[in-house]
Coordinates of C-alpha atoms in Angstrom, one line a residue:
Chain Q
M1 CA -89.7 -83.7 -83.5
S2 CA -89.5 -82.8 -86.7
L3 CA -89.0 -85.6 -90.2
V4 CA -86.7 -84.3 -93.0
P5 CA -87.9 -83.2 -96.3
H6 CA -86.1 -84.8 -99.0
S7 CA -85.5 -84.1 -102.5
R8 CA -86.0 -87.2 -105.2
A9 CA -82.3 -87.8 -105.6
E10 CA -80.9 -87.3 -101.9
E11 CA -83.6 -90.0 -101.8
R12 CA -81.7 -92.4 -104.4
L13 CA -78.3 -91.5 -102.6
F14 CA -79.7 -92.1 -99.5
Y15 CA -81.0 -95.7 -100.3
V16 CA -77.7 -96.6 -101.9
L17 CA -75.3 -95.3 -99.0
A18 CA -77.8 -97.5 -96.9
A19 CA -77.4 -100.4 -98.8
V20 CA -74.0 -100.3 -98.5
G21 CA -73.5 -99.8 -95.0
G22 CA -76.0 -102.9 -94.9
L23 CA -73.9 -105.3 -97.2
V24 CA -70.5 -104.1 -94.8
V25 CA -72.7 -105.2 -91.8
A26 CA -73.8 -108.5 -93.8
I27 CA -71.1 -109.7 -94.7
G28 CA -69.7 -108.6 -91.0
L29 CA -72.0 -111.0 -90.2
A30 CA -71.3 -113.7 -92.4
A31 CA -67.7 -113.6 -91.0
A32 CA -69.1 -114.0 -87.7
L33 CA -71.3 -117.4 -88.7
H34 CA -67.4 -118.4 -90.4
M35 CA -65.7 -118.0 -87.1
E36 CA -68.9 -119.2 -85.1
H37 CA -69.0 -122.5 -87.2
S38 CA -65.5 -123.1 -87.6
G39 CA -63.6 -121.6 -85.1
H40 CA -61.4 -119.4 -84.0
V41 CA -58.7 -121.3 -86.2
V42 CA -59.9 -119.4 -89.1
T43 CA -58.6 -116.7 -88.1
G44 CA -54.7 -115.5 -86.7
M45 CA -55.4 -115.0 -83.5
N46 CA -54.1 -117.5 -81.5
N47 CA -52.8 -118.8 -77.7
Q48 CA -49.7 -116.2 -78.4
V49 CA -52.0 -113.3 -79.1
V50 CA -55.4 -113.8 -77.9
W51 CA -57.3 -111.0 -78.8
G52 CA -56.4 -109.3 -82.3
M53 CA -58.0 -107.5 -85.0
P54 CA -61.6 -107.2 -83.8
H55 CA -60.4 -105.9 -80.2
V56 CA -58.5 -103.2 -82.3
F57 CA -61.8 -102.2 -83.9
A58 CA -63.9 -102.9 -81.0
I59 CA -62.3 -100.3 -78.6
F60 CA -61.7 -97.5 -81.6
L61 CA -65.3 -97.9 -81.8
I62 CA -66.1 -97.5 -78.0
V63 CA -63.5 -95.2 -77.2
A64 CA -64.5 -93.1 -80.0
A65 CA -68.2 -92.9 -79.3
S66 CA -67.6 -92.0 -75.6
G67 CA -64.9 -89.3 -77.2
V68 CA -67.7 -88.3 -79.6
L69 CA -70.7 -87.4 -77.2
N70 CA -67.8 -84.5 -75.9
V71 CA -69.2 -81.9 -78.3
A72 CA -72.6 -82.4 -76.7
S73 CA -71.4 -82.0 -73.3
I74 CA -69.9 -78.7 -74.2
G75 CA -72.8 -77.7 -75.6
S76 CA -74.9 -78.9 -72.6
V77 CA -72.7 -79.2 -69.5
F78 CA -70.7 -76.3 -70.4
G79 CA -73.2 -74.2 -71.9
K80 CA -71.6 -72.9 -75.3
T81 CA -74.1 -72.6 -77.8
V82 CA -71.7 -73.3 -80.9
Y83 CA -71.5 -77.6 -79.2
K84 CA -75.4 -77.1 -78.4
K85 CA -76.2 -76.9 -82.1
R86 CA -73.8 -80.0 -83.0
A87 CA -75.7 -82.5 -79.5
P88 CA -77.9 -84.4 -81.3
L89 CA -75.9 -85.4 -83.9
S90 CA -72.8 -86.0 -81.4
G91 CA -75.4 -88.1 -79.0
L92 CA -76.8 -90.1 -82.3
L93 CA -72.6 -91.1 -82.8
T94 CA -72.1 -92.1 -79.6
L95 CA -74.8 -94.5 -80.1
A96 CA -74.2 -95.7 -83.7
M97 CA -70.2 -96.2 -82.8
L98 CA -71.2 -97.9 -79.5
A99 CA -73.3 -100.5 -81.2
G100 CA -70.8 -101.2 -83.8
G101 CA -67.6 -101.8 -81.2
L102 CA -70.0 -104.1 -79.1
F103 CA -70.8 -105.8 -82.3
V104 CA -67.7 -106.9 -83.2
L105 CA -66.7 -107.7 -79.5
M106 CA -69.4 -109.6 -79.1
L107 CA -69.6 -111.7 -82.2
D108 CA -65.5 -112.1 -81.5
L109 CA -66.9 -113.6 -78.2
G110 CA -65.5 -118.1 -78.5
R111 CA -69.0 -118.6 -78.0
A112 CA -70.7 -115.5 -79.2
D113 CA -74.3 -118.0 -79.2
R114 CA -73.9 -117.5 -74.8
V115 CA -73.3 -114.1 -75.2
I116 CA -76.3 -113.8 -72.9
I117 CA -74.5 -115.3 -69.8
A118 CA -72.9 -112.3 -69.8
A119 CA -76.0 -110.3 -68.9
T120 CA -77.0 -113.2 -66.2
H121 CA -74.0 -114.1 -64.6
Y122 CA -71.6 -111.2 -63.3
N123 CA -68.7 -111.7 -61.3
F124 CA -68.2 -107.7 -59.9
T125 CA -64.8 -107.8 -59.5
S126 CA -64.2 -108.1 -63.1
V127 CA -63.7 -104.9 -65.3
F128 CA -65.3 -106.8 -68.2
A129 CA -68.5 -107.3 -65.7
W130 CA -68.6 -103.4 -64.9
N131 CA -68.2 -102.4 -68.4
V132 CA -71.1 -104.9 -69.2
F133 CA -73.4 -102.1 -66.6
L134 CA -71.4 -98.7 -68.2
Y135 CA -72.0 -100.0 -71.7
S136 CA -75.8 -101.0 -71.5
G137 CA -76.5 -98.0 -69.2
M138 CA -74.6 -95.2 -71.5
F139 CA -77.0 -96.7 -74.6
G140 CA -80.3 -95.9 -71.8
I141 CA -78.7 -92.3 -71.0
V142 CA -77.6 -91.5 -74.1
A143 CA -81.2 -92.4 -75.6
V144 CA -82.6 -90.5 -73.0
Y145 CA -80.5 -87.3 -73.9
L146 CA -81.0 -87.6 -77.2
W147 CA -84.9 -87.3 -76.8
T148 CA -84.4 -84.4 -73.9
L149 CA -82.4 -82.3 -77.0
M150 CA -84.6 -82.8 -79.6
E151 CA -88.4 -83.3 -78.1
R152 CA -88.9 -79.7 -77.3
R153 CA -90.9 -80.1 -74.3
M154 CA -88.1 -82.3 -72.8
N155 CA -85.8 -79.7 -73.3
P156 CA -86.0 -78.4 -69.7
W157 CA -84.2 -81.6 -69.0
S158 CA -81.4 -81.6 -71.3
K159 CA -78.8 -80.1 -69.1
P160 CA -79.1 -82.6 -65.8
L161 CA -79.1 -85.3 -68.4
G162 CA -76.2 -84.2 -70.5
L163 CA -74.2 -83.8 -67.0
T164 CA -74.8 -87.5 -66.5
A165 CA -74.0 -88.9 -69.9
F166 CA -70.7 -86.2 -69.3
L167 CA -69.8 -88.1 -65.8
W168 CA -71.0 -91.5 -67.3
R169 CA -68.8 -91.2 -70.3
L170 CA -65.8 -90.5 -68.5
I171 CA -66.6 -93.7 -66.3
L172 CA -66.6 -95.6 -69.3
T173 CA -63.9 -94.8 -71.4
T174 CA -61.8 -94.7 -67.5
G175 CA -63.5 -98.4 -67.7
T176 CA -62.3 -99.5 -71.4
G177 CA -58.3 -98.2 -70.2
S178 CA -58.7 -100.5 -67.0
I179 CA -59.4 -103.1 -69.2
F180 CA -56.1 -103.2 -69.8
G181 CA -54.8 -101.0 -66.5
F182 CA -56.1 -104.1 -64.1
L183 CA -53.5 -106.9 -66.1
V184 CA -50.8 -107.4 -63.9
A185 CA -49.3 -110.2 -66.0
R186 CA -48.4 -108.0 -69.1
Q187 CA -45.6 -105.3 -69.3
A188 CA -47.9 -103.4 -71.8
Y189 CA -50.7 -102.9 -69.2
Q190 CA -50.4 -102.8 -65.4
S191 CA -50.9 -99.0 -65.1
A192 CA -53.2 -96.2 -63.5
I193 CA -52.1 -93.9 -66.5
L194 CA -53.9 -95.8 -69.1
A195 CA -57.6 -94.7 -67.8
P196 CA -56.6 -91.0 -68.2
M197 CA -55.1 -92.0 -71.9
F198 CA -57.9 -93.5 -72.9
I199 CA -60.2 -90.3 -71.9
I200 CA -57.9 -88.3 -73.3
M201 CA -57.2 -90.4 -76.6
S202 CA -61.2 -91.1 -77.4
F203 CA -61.9 -86.8 -77.1
A204 CA -59.1 -86.6 -80.2
W205 CA -60.8 -89.7 -81.7
G206 CA -64.5 -89.2 -81.2
L207 CA -64.1 -85.3 -82.5
A208 CA -62.0 -86.2 -85.3
V209 CA -65.1 -88.7 -86.1
F210 CA -67.7 -85.9 -85.8
L211 CA -65.5 -83.5 -88.0
I212 CA -65.5 -86.1 -90.7
V213 CA -69.0 -86.3 -90.4
Q214 CA -70.6 -83.2 -89.9
A215 CA -67.9 -82.3 -93.0
T216 CA -69.8 -84.8 -95.2
M217 CA -73.0 -84.0 -94.0
F218 CA -73.0 -80.1 -94.8
R219 CA -71.2 -81.1 -98.4
W220 CA -74.5 -83.2 -99.0
N221 CA -76.3 -80.1 -97.9
Q222 CA -74.1 -77.6 -99.7
M223 CA -73.3 -75.9 -96.6
T224 CA -69.6 -74.3 -95.8
L225 CA -68.7 -74.3 -92.1
H226 CA -68.5 -71.0 -90.4
P227 CA -65.2 -69.9 -90.3
T228 CA -65.7 -68.7 -86.5
V229 CA -67.1 -72.4 -85.5
L230 CA -63.7 -74.4 -88.0
K231 CA -61.3 -72.2 -85.8
R232 CA -63.3 -73.2 -82.6
M233 CA -63.4 -76.8 -83.2
K234 CA -59.6 -76.6 -84.7
N235 CA -58.0 -75.6 -81.6
L236 CA -59.3 -78.0 -79.4
L237 CA -58.8 -81.3 -81.9
G238 CA -55.6 -79.3 -82.3
L239 CA -55.6 -79.1 -78.2
F240 CA -56.6 -83.3 -77.5
V241 CA -53.9 -84.3 -80.5
A242 CA -51.6 -83.0 -78.2
A243 CA -52.7 -83.9 -74.7
T244 CA -52.6 -87.4 -76.3
L245 CA -49.3 -87.0 -77.2
Y246 CA -48.3 -86.1 -74.2
F247 CA -49.6 -89.2 -72.5
V248 CA -47.8 -91.5 -74.7
A249 CA -44.8 -89.9 -73.7
V250 CA -45.2 -90.0 -70.0
Y251 CA -46.3 -93.9 -70.3
H252 CA -43.2 -94.5 -72.5
L253 CA -40.7 -92.8 -70.4
T254 CA -41.8 -93.7 -67.1
N255 CA -41.3 -97.3 -68.5
L256 CA -38.3 -96.1 -69.6
Y257 CA -37.1 -95.1 -66.0
F258 CA -37.3 -98.4 -64.8
A259 CA -34.6 -101.0 -65.3
R260 CA -36.7 -103.7 -65.7
Q261 CA -39.4 -102.4 -68.4
A262 CA -36.1 -101.3 -70.8
S263 CA -36.6 -104.5 -73.0
F264 CA -40.4 -104.0 -73.3
E265 CA -39.6 -100.9 -74.7
K266 CA -37.2 -101.6 -76.8
F267 CA -38.9 -104.0 -78.5
L268 CA -41.8 -101.5 -79.0
L269 CA -39.8 -98.5 -80.1
V270 CA -37.1 -99.8 -81.8
D271 CA -36.9 -103.6 -82.4
S272 CA -40.1 -105.2 -83.2
E273 CA -42.1 -104.0 -86.3
F274 CA -44.2 -102.5 -83.9
A275 CA -41.1 -99.7 -83.8
P276 CA -42.4 -97.9 -87.9
M277 CA -46.2 -98.7 -86.5
F278 CA -45.7 -96.4 -83.6
W279 CA -43.4 -93.5 -85.1
I280 CA -44.8 -93.2 -88.4
G281 CA -48.4 -94.4 -87.6
Q282 CA -49.2 -93.5 -83.9
V283 CA -47.1 -90.3 -83.8
L284 CA -46.3 -89.0 -87.2
I285 CA -49.8 -90.0 -89.3
G286 CA -51.8 -89.8 -85.6
G287 CA -49.7 -86.9 -83.9
I288 CA -47.6 -84.5 -85.4
V289 CA -49.0 -84.1 -89.1
P290 CA -51.9 -83.3 -87.7
L291 CA -50.7 -80.7 -85.3
V292 CA -48.9 -79.4 -88.3
L293 CA -52.1 -79.1 -90.8
L294 CA -53.9 -77.6 -87.0
Y295 CA -52.0 -75.1 -85.9
L296 CA -49.8 -73.9 -89.1
P297 CA -50.8 -70.6 -89.8
S298 CA -51.3 -71.1 -93.8
L299 CA -52.6 -74.3 -93.5
S300 CA -54.8 -73.9 -90.4
M301 CA -57.9 -72.6 -91.9
R302 CA -58.8 -74.8 -94.9
C303 CA -61.7 -77.0 -94.2
G304 CA -60.0 -79.6 -96.3
S305 CA -57.0 -79.2 -93.6
L306 CA -59.7 -79.7 -90.9
M307 CA -60.6 -83.2 -92.8
T308 CA -57.2 -84.2 -93.4
A309 CA -56.0 -83.9 -90.3
A310 CA -59.3 -85.8 -88.8
L311 CA -58.7 -89.0 -91.6
L312 CA -55.2 -88.9 -90.0
I313 CA -56.0 -88.6 -86.3
V314 CA -58.2 -91.8 -87.0
I315 CA -55.9 -93.7 -89.2
G316 CA -53.4 -92.7 -85.8
A317 CA -55.8 -94.1 -84.2
F318 CA -55.8 -97.7 -85.1
F319 CA -52.4 -97.6 -85.5
T320 CA -52.0 -96.8 -81.8
L321 CA -54.3 -99.2 -80.8
Y322 CA -52.9 -102.7 -83.2
V323 CA -49.1 -101.6 -81.1
F324 CA -50.6 -101.4 -77.9
I325 CA -53.2 -104.2 -78.0
I326 CA -50.9 -106.7 -80.3
G327 CA -47.8 -105.5 -79.9
G328 CA -48.2 -105.6 -75.6
Q329 CA -49.6 -109.6 -76.4
A330 CA -46.2 -110.2 -78.7
Y331 CA -43.7 -109.5 -76.3
P332 CA -42.9 -113.0 -74.5
L333 CA -44.4 -113.3 -70.6
E334 CA -41.3 -112.8 -68.2
L335 CA -41.7 -115.9 -65.9
F336 CA -38.4 -115.9 -64.8
P337 CA -36.5 -112.6 -65.6
G338 CA -33.3 -112.4 -66.2
M339 CA -33.3 -116.3 -67.6
I340 CA -33.4 -117.6 -71.7
V341 CA -36.2 -119.4 -71.9
S342 CA -37.6 -121.7 -74.3
S343 CA -40.5 -124.7 -74.8
S344 CA -43.4 -125.6 -77.2
F345 CA -45.3 -123.0 -76.3
Y346 CA -43.3 -120.2 -77.4
D347 CA -41.9 -119.2 -74.3
G348 CA -39.3 -116.4 -74.2
Q349 CA -40.4 -116.1 -78.1
V350 CA -42.4 -113.2 -79.9
A351 CA -45.6 -113.9 -80.4
Q352 CA -46.4 -113.8 -83.8
Y353 CA -50.1 -112.6 -85.3
A354 CA -51.1 -112.3 -89.0
P355 CA -54.5 -111.0 -89.1
K356 CA -56.8 -113.1 -91.2
L357 CA -59.9 -111.8 -93.2
P358 CA -62.6 -113.0 -91.5
E359 CA -61.8 -111.2 -88.3
I360 CA -60.7 -107.6 -90.7
L361 CA -64.7 -108.2 -92.2
L362 CA -65.6 -109.0 -88.2
G363 CA -64.2 -105.6 -87.9
L364 CA -65.1 -103.8 -90.9
G365 CA -68.6 -105.1 -90.3
G366 CA -69.0 -102.8 -87.0
V367 CA -67.8 -99.9 -89.0
G368 CA -71.0 -100.7 -91.0
V369 CA -73.1 -100.6 -88.1
A370 CA -72.2 -97.4 -87.2
F371 CA -72.2 -96.2 -90.6
L372 CA -75.6 -97.6 -91.1
M373 CA -77.1 -96.2 -88.2
T374 CA -75.8 -92.6 -88.6
T375 CA -77.5 -92.8 -92.1
V376 CA -80.7 -93.5 -91.3
G377 CA -80.6 -91.9 -88.5
V378 CA -79.2 -88.4 -90.0
R379 CA -82.2 -89.3 -93.1
V380 CA -85.0 -89.8 -90.5
L381 CA -84.3 -87.0 -87.8
K382 CA -83.0 -83.2 -87.6
F383 CA -79.4 -84.0 -86.8
L384 CA -77.7 -81.6 -89.1
P385 CA -76.2 -78.7 -87.1
E386 CA -77.2 -75.4 -88.1
D387 CA -75.5 -72.5 -87.2
D388 CA -77.1 -69.1 -86.4
L389 CA -75.2 -67.2 -89.1
T390 CA -75.2 -63.9 -87.9
H391 CA -74.8 -64.7 -84.7
L392 CA -71.9 -65.8 -85.2
D393 CA -70.3 -63.4 -87.9
Q394 CA -71.3 -60.3 -84.9
A395 CA -69.4 -62.6 -82.4
A396 CA -66.0 -63.2 -84.8
I397 CA -66.6 -58.8 -85.9
H398 CA -66.4 -58.6 -82.2
Q399 CA -63.3 -61.1 -81.4
G400 CA -61.9 -59.6 -84.2
D401 CA -61.7 -62.5 -86.5
Chain A
M1 CA -73.7 -180.3 -61.5
S2 CA -76.6 -180.6 -59.4
H3 CA -78.2 -177.2 -57.8
N4 CA -76.8 -178.0 -54.3
D5 CA -73.1 -178.4 -55.9
R6 CA -73.8 -175.2 -57.7
R7 CA -75.0 -172.9 -55.0
G8 CA -71.8 -174.3 -53.5
F9 CA -69.3 -173.5 -56.2
L10 CA -70.5 -169.9 -56.3
A11 CA -70.6 -169.3 -52.6
A12 CA -66.8 -170.6 -52.3
T13 CA -66.1 -168.5 -55.4
A14 CA -66.8 -165.6 -53.9
G15 CA -65.7 -166.1 -51.0
L16 CA -62.1 -166.3 -52.1
G17 CA -62.8 -163.8 -54.4
L18 CA -63.4 -161.7 -51.3
V19 CA -60.2 -162.8 -49.6
A20 CA -57.9 -162.5 -52.8
I21 CA -59.3 -158.1 -53.0
A22 CA -60.1 -158.0 -49.6
P23 CA -56.3 -156.3 -48.4
G24 CA -56.4 -154.0 -52.3
V25 CA -59.3 -153.0 -51.0
H26 CA -58.6 -152.1 -47.7
L27 CA -55.8 -150.8 -49.1
M28 CA -58.0 -148.7 -51.5
Q29 CA -60.1 -147.8 -48.3
V30 CA -56.7 -146.1 -46.5
A31 CA -55.5 -143.9 -49.4
Q32 CA -59.2 -142.8 -50.3
A33 CA -59.5 -142.0 -46.8
Q34 CA -56.6 -139.2 -47.6
S35 CA -58.4 -137.0 -50.0
Q36 CA -61.4 -138.8 -51.2
R37 CA -64.7 -137.0 -51.3
A38 CA -68.0 -139.0 -50.6
A39 CA -70.5 -139.0 -53.2
G40 CA -72.4 -135.4 -53.2
Q41 CA -70.0 -133.8 -50.2
P42 CA -68.7 -130.2 -51.4
A43 CA -65.1 -129.9 -51.2
T44 CA -64.3 -127.9 -48.6
K45 CA -61.2 -125.4 -47.7
R46 CA -59.6 -128.2 -45.4
Q47 CA -57.9 -129.5 -47.8
R48 CA -55.5 -127.2 -50.5
W49 CA -54.1 -129.2 -53.2
G50 CA -50.9 -128.3 -54.6
M51 CA -47.6 -129.6 -56.0
L52 CA -44.3 -129.6 -54.9
I53 CA -41.1 -130.0 -58.0
D54 CA -38.4 -130.9 -57.7
T55 CA -36.5 -129.3 -60.7
T56 CA -33.0 -131.2 -59.6
K57 CA -34.7 -134.6 -60.4
C58 CA -36.3 -133.2 -63.8
A59 CA -34.8 -134.2 -67.1
K60 CA -34.4 -132.0 -69.5
G61 CA -36.1 -133.2 -72.8
C62 CA -38.3 -135.4 -70.4
D63 CA -41.8 -134.7 -71.5
V64 CA -43.7 -137.6 -70.2
C65 CA -45.6 -135.4 -67.6
V66 CA -46.8 -133.7 -70.8
S67 CA -47.9 -136.6 -72.9
A68 CA -49.9 -138.1 -69.6
C69 CA -52.3 -135.3 -69.4
A70 CA -52.4 -135.2 -73.3
T71 CA -53.9 -138.8 -72.7
E72 CA -55.9 -138.2 -69.2
N73 CA -57.4 -135.4 -70.4
G74 CA -58.1 -136.3 -74.0
I75 CA -55.6 -133.7 -75.4
N76 CA -55.7 -135.4 -78.8
E77 CA -56.4 -133.1 -81.8
T78 CA -54.4 -132.4 -84.3
V79 CA -54.2 -128.4 -85.2
A80 CA -52.8 -127.1 -88.4
D81 CA -51.3 -123.9 -86.8
P82 CA -49.5 -125.3 -83.4
R83 CA -49.6 -121.5 -81.9
Q84 CA -53.7 -122.6 -82.1
A85 CA -53.2 -126.2 -80.0
S86 CA -54.1 -126.2 -76.0
Q87 CA -50.9 -127.0 -73.9
W88 CA -51.8 -127.4 -70.3
I89 CA -48.5 -128.1 -69.6
R90 CA -45.3 -127.7 -71.3
K91 CA -41.5 -128.3 -70.3
I92 CA -39.9 -125.0 -70.0
D93 CA -36.1 -125.4 -70.7
I94 CA -34.0 -122.2 -68.2
K95 CA -31.0 -121.2 -68.8
D96 CA -29.0 -118.4 -66.8
P97 CA -26.8 -116.5 -69.4
Q98 CA -24.4 -115.3 -66.1
S99 CA -23.6 -119.0 -65.3
D100 CA -24.9 -120.8 -68.1
R101 CA -26.2 -123.6 -65.4
Q102 CA -29.4 -125.4 -66.8
Y103 CA -32.1 -126.8 -65.6
S104 CA -35.6 -127.8 -66.8
L105 CA -39.6 -127.5 -65.5
P106 CA -43.3 -128.6 -66.0
M107 CA -44.9 -125.0 -66.1
M108 CA -48.7 -125.5 -66.1
C109 CA -51.5 -123.8 -63.9
Q110 CA -50.1 -122.6 -60.7
H111 CA -53.5 -122.9 -58.8
C112 CA -53.4 -119.9 -57.2
A113 CA -54.9 -118.5 -53.9
E114 CA -55.1 -115.5 -55.6
P115 CA -55.9 -116.3 -58.8
P116 CA -56.2 -113.1 -61.7
C117 CA -58.3 -115.3 -64.3
V118 CA -60.8 -115.4 -61.2
D119 CA -60.8 -112.1 -60.7
V120 CA -61.3 -110.7 -64.2
C121 CA -63.8 -113.5 -65.7
P122 CA -67.1 -111.2 -66.4
T123 CA -69.4 -114.6 -66.0
G124 CA -67.5 -116.4 -63.0
A125 CA -66.8 -119.1 -65.2
S126 CA -63.3 -119.1 -64.0
M127 CA -63.5 -120.5 -60.2
K128 CA -61.4 -121.5 -57.6
R129 CA -62.9 -124.4 -55.5
A130 CA -63.0 -124.6 -51.7
D131 CA -60.1 -126.8 -51.8
G132 CA -57.6 -124.9 -54.4
I133 CA -58.4 -125.7 -57.1
V134 CA -58.7 -123.3 -60.3
L135 CA -61.6 -124.2 -62.8
V136 CA -63.0 -122.9 -65.8
D137 CA -67.2 -124.0 -65.7
R138 CA -67.5 -124.9 -69.1
H139 CA -71.0 -124.0 -69.0
I140 CA -70.9 -120.3 -68.7
C141 CA -67.7 -119.4 -70.1
I142 CA -67.9 -117.1 -72.8
G143 CA -65.1 -117.4 -74.6
C144 CA -63.5 -113.8 -74.5
R145 CA -60.2 -114.8 -73.4
Y146 CA -59.5 -111.9 -70.8
C147 CA -58.5 -114.5 -68.1
M148 CA -55.8 -115.8 -70.5
M149 CA -54.2 -111.8 -70.8
A150 CA -54.9 -111.7 -66.9
C151 CA -53.1 -114.8 -66.9
P152 CA -48.9 -114.4 -65.7
Y153 CA -47.8 -118.2 -66.4
K154 CA -49.4 -118.0 -69.9
A155 CA -51.1 -121.5 -68.4
R156 CA -54.2 -121.2 -70.3
S157 CA -55.6 -122.1 -73.7
F158 CA -57.9 -121.3 -75.6
V159 CA -60.0 -124.1 -78.3
H160 CA -59.7 -122.5 -81.6
Q161 CA -61.7 -125.8 -83.7
P162 CA -64.7 -128.3 -83.0
L163 CA -63.0 -131.4 -81.2
T164 CA -64.4 -134.7 -80.9
Q165 CA -62.7 -138.1 -79.0
Q166 CA -62.8 -136.0 -75.8
N167 CA -62.5 -138.0 -72.6
P168 CA -66.7 -138.0 -71.0
E169 CA -64.6 -137.1 -68.2
V170 CA -62.9 -134.1 -69.0
P171 CA -65.1 -132.2 -71.1
R172 CA -63.4 -129.3 -73.6
G173 CA -65.2 -127.8 -75.9
I174 CA -64.8 -125.4 -78.6
G175 CA -65.1 -121.5 -78.1
C176 CA -63.9 -122.3 -74.3
V177 CA -61.1 -121.4 -72.4
E178 CA -59.2 -124.4 -70.4
S179 CA -55.9 -125.4 -68.3
C180 CA -54.6 -128.0 -66.2
T181 CA -57.6 -129.1 -63.4
L182 CA -54.7 -130.9 -61.9
C183 CA -56.7 -133.7 -63.1
V184 CA -59.9 -132.9 -60.5
Q185 CA -61.3 -136.3 -62.0
R186 CA -58.6 -138.1 -60.3
I187 CA -58.3 -135.9 -57.0
D188 CA -61.9 -136.4 -56.2
R189 CA -61.4 -140.3 -56.6
G190 CA -57.9 -140.1 -54.2
R191 CA -55.8 -140.9 -57.1
L192 CA -52.8 -138.5 -58.6
P193 CA -53.0 -136.0 -61.3
A194 CA -51.4 -137.8 -64.3
C195 CA -48.6 -136.0 -64.7
V196 CA -47.6 -136.2 -61.1
E197 CA -48.1 -140.3 -61.8
A198 CA -46.4 -140.7 -64.5
C199 CA -43.5 -138.6 -63.8
P200 CA -40.3 -141.2 -64.0
E201 CA -37.9 -139.1 -61.6
K202 CA -41.1 -139.0 -58.9
A203 CA -40.0 -134.9 -59.6
M204 CA -43.9 -133.8 -58.7
L205 CA -44.8 -134.5 -55.3
F206 CA -48.5 -134.0 -55.1
G207 CA -50.3 -133.2 -51.7
D208 CA -52.2 -131.4 -49.7
L209 CA -50.7 -127.8 -48.3
E210 CA -53.6 -127.6 -45.2
D211 CA -52.2 -130.9 -44.0
P212 CA -49.2 -130.4 -41.4
N213 CA -48.6 -134.4 -41.8
S214 CA -48.8 -134.5 -45.4
E215 CA -45.6 -135.1 -47.1
I216 CA -45.3 -132.0 -49.0
V217 CA -45.8 -129.9 -46.1
R218 CA -43.2 -131.8 -45.0
R219 CA -40.6 -131.3 -47.4
A220 CA -41.7 -127.7 -48.0
A221 CA -40.7 -127.3 -44.2
S222 CA -37.1 -128.7 -44.8
A223 CA -36.0 -127.6 -48.2
A224 CA -36.2 -124.1 -49.8
T225 CA -39.6 -123.7 -52.1
T226 CA -40.0 -121.0 -54.7
Q227 CA -43.0 -119.1 -56.8
V228 CA -42.8 -118.2 -59.9
R229 CA -43.8 -114.7 -59.9
A230 CA -43.7 -114.7 -56.0
D231 CA -43.1 -110.6 -56.7
L232 CA -46.9 -110.6 -57.6
K233 CA -47.9 -112.0 -54.4
L234 CA -50.6 -114.9 -56.2
N235 CA -50.0 -117.5 -53.7
T236 CA -49.5 -120.3 -56.1
G237 CA -50.3 -123.5 -55.3
V238 CA -47.6 -125.2 -57.4
R239 CA -43.8 -124.6 -55.8
Y240 CA -41.0 -125.5 -57.2
Q241 CA -37.2 -126.7 -55.5
G242 CA -34.0 -126.0 -57.2
I243 CA -35.0 -122.9 -59.3

C-alpha cells in the first residue's frame, strides 16, 4: 500500500476538514449523552411515534452504505475497468457510512449503555438480531476486500471477495427492508416489496453519494471527469432513480387497490403533512428533477448536472425515509376497523411528531462520522480514482462518443 | 403476674389467635391451591392465564381499572408531554358509525400466544412465560422500541424519563419498554390482577384458559367472545364479549 504525498496547503485544508468532521461528531456525542442522561423526554419521539429523526439518518446511512458498494461490485464482479478504479473509494465509503449509521442507531437506544447485550443475547426470530450479524459481517468482508484491492500481493483474491461482498450487501439491504417488511401491525409496512425496494433505493442513494464524493475529490486534485465515465455513471444513476420510482409506484398502486388500505393511502398521499413531502420531496426533488438533469440532452453531459442530480437524490432520500418511517407510524393503528375510536392514548388520532434538536444533532453526528472516516481515509491511503485517459479516449472514439 | 401466669396467658392468646385466623388461612389455601406457585417453582404450560372482558358491563367514562393498575404498578410520574407518558391499560370508546352503537372497553397487552413483540425483540428481552404472560426482562431490554413498532394493540410504552417512587415489586426504568404484566406479582401469589379486582361492574374475569373447569373457560363456552384483530391469528389471552 502506498501513502499519498501532500502539499502544505492541502495539509492545512485536511486538518480544517478533519476538525469540522470531529466537531460534528463531538456535537452528536454530546446530544447522545444528553438523551442518555435525561431520557428520550428531550426528544420529539413519543409512545405513538417511537422511531424518529435518528432512524431517518441511520437508515439513510446504512442503506446508502450498502448501495455505494455497487460501484466496486460492477468493477470486481462484472469486470468493468472504469468501476474497478473506483472500487477502493467505494469500499471506504461503505465502511464510513455503515459506521455512521450504526453510531446513530446505537446511541439512540433507550439503554445505549447496554448495547453490548445486542452481541451477547440473540433472539434468532428477530430481523434486528439478523442485522447485527449482517452489519458486523459487512464490516469484516469489506475491510478484507479493501485489503485485496489495495495490496498488490492480495489482488488475485479481490474477485471472490468482491463477489462475497456483493452478495452480502444484497442480503444486508434485504434485512434492512425487512425490518419494516416483517411488521404485521402497521398498514405502511408488512409488504415483501419493501426488501427489493430498499435494494434499488440503496443503488440510487449509494451511487449519488459516491458521485458527490468523487466530484469533490476531483475538484480538490484539479481533475475533471472523463466524458465517457461521466456518461456511463449518469446513465446508471438515471436507471436506478427510474427503477426506484417504479417500485414506489407499484407499492402505492397495490395499496390503493385494496379497500382496507385506501384510507391509509389517502392519508399519506393527499390529506396529511406527509403528502407534500411525498410529492415534492420524494417524487419531484428525489426523482423527476434528477431524471430530467440526467437525461435531457441539453443538460445531461455537464458535470454540474450530474452533481446537482446526485445532491437532489440525497435530499429526496431523506424525504422518502421521513414519509416512510414517520408517516407510517403517524397513521393510527386500526384495532377496530370501520369504527370511530378515541382514548387517552390517542387511539384513532393521527400521531404528532416534531423532531427536537438533540435527535437531529445525533443524526448529523452519524453523517460526521462518515465524513471524518472518509476524509482521513482518502488522506492516508490512495483512494483517488485515476482513469486510464488514453484508453478512455480510444474507447470514446470507438463508440463514436 | 407470676412467671407461670404469663406463660399461660401467652399460650391462651396464641390459641385464640390460631382459632381466629384458621378459617382465613384455610380459605387462602383453597384459593392458592388453584393458582399460586410454590416459591422456586417455574411457571408451566399447564396453565395459560387470560382474561374475558364483558364490554356490555363496562361503563363509558369509568376508569377504575386504569387507576388500580397505576397504583399497583407505581405508574405515578408526571410527564410534561402526555404523548410520552406510559399507559399500561387504557379505556377506548368505540362508536359504530353505521348504527351509532357505542361502547367502551379496557385495552392492554393482549398476552398473545404468538406475540409479535417477542418475535422481533433482538435480545430476547420481550418474552412469553410458560403460563402465557408476555413480559419484558428489564435487565436485557436495550430500548430499541422495535416491539412497539410490532405490537398491533399499541400496548407498549417506552419510559422517557428517570423514575422515582417505584413499587419495589414492579421494577420499571428509564430507557426500557414496558406493558401490562397481568400483575404477575399478584398472580404468582394467587391474587387477581389489580384491574380485575377493582372493576366495580365485575366486567373483567381472570382465569386459567387451560382449565376446563375454570369460570373463564365455562363462560367462553357459553357466550360469543371476540379477539381484537383476530385476523392476525395471534391467539390472544385477552378476549372480549359484546363487541
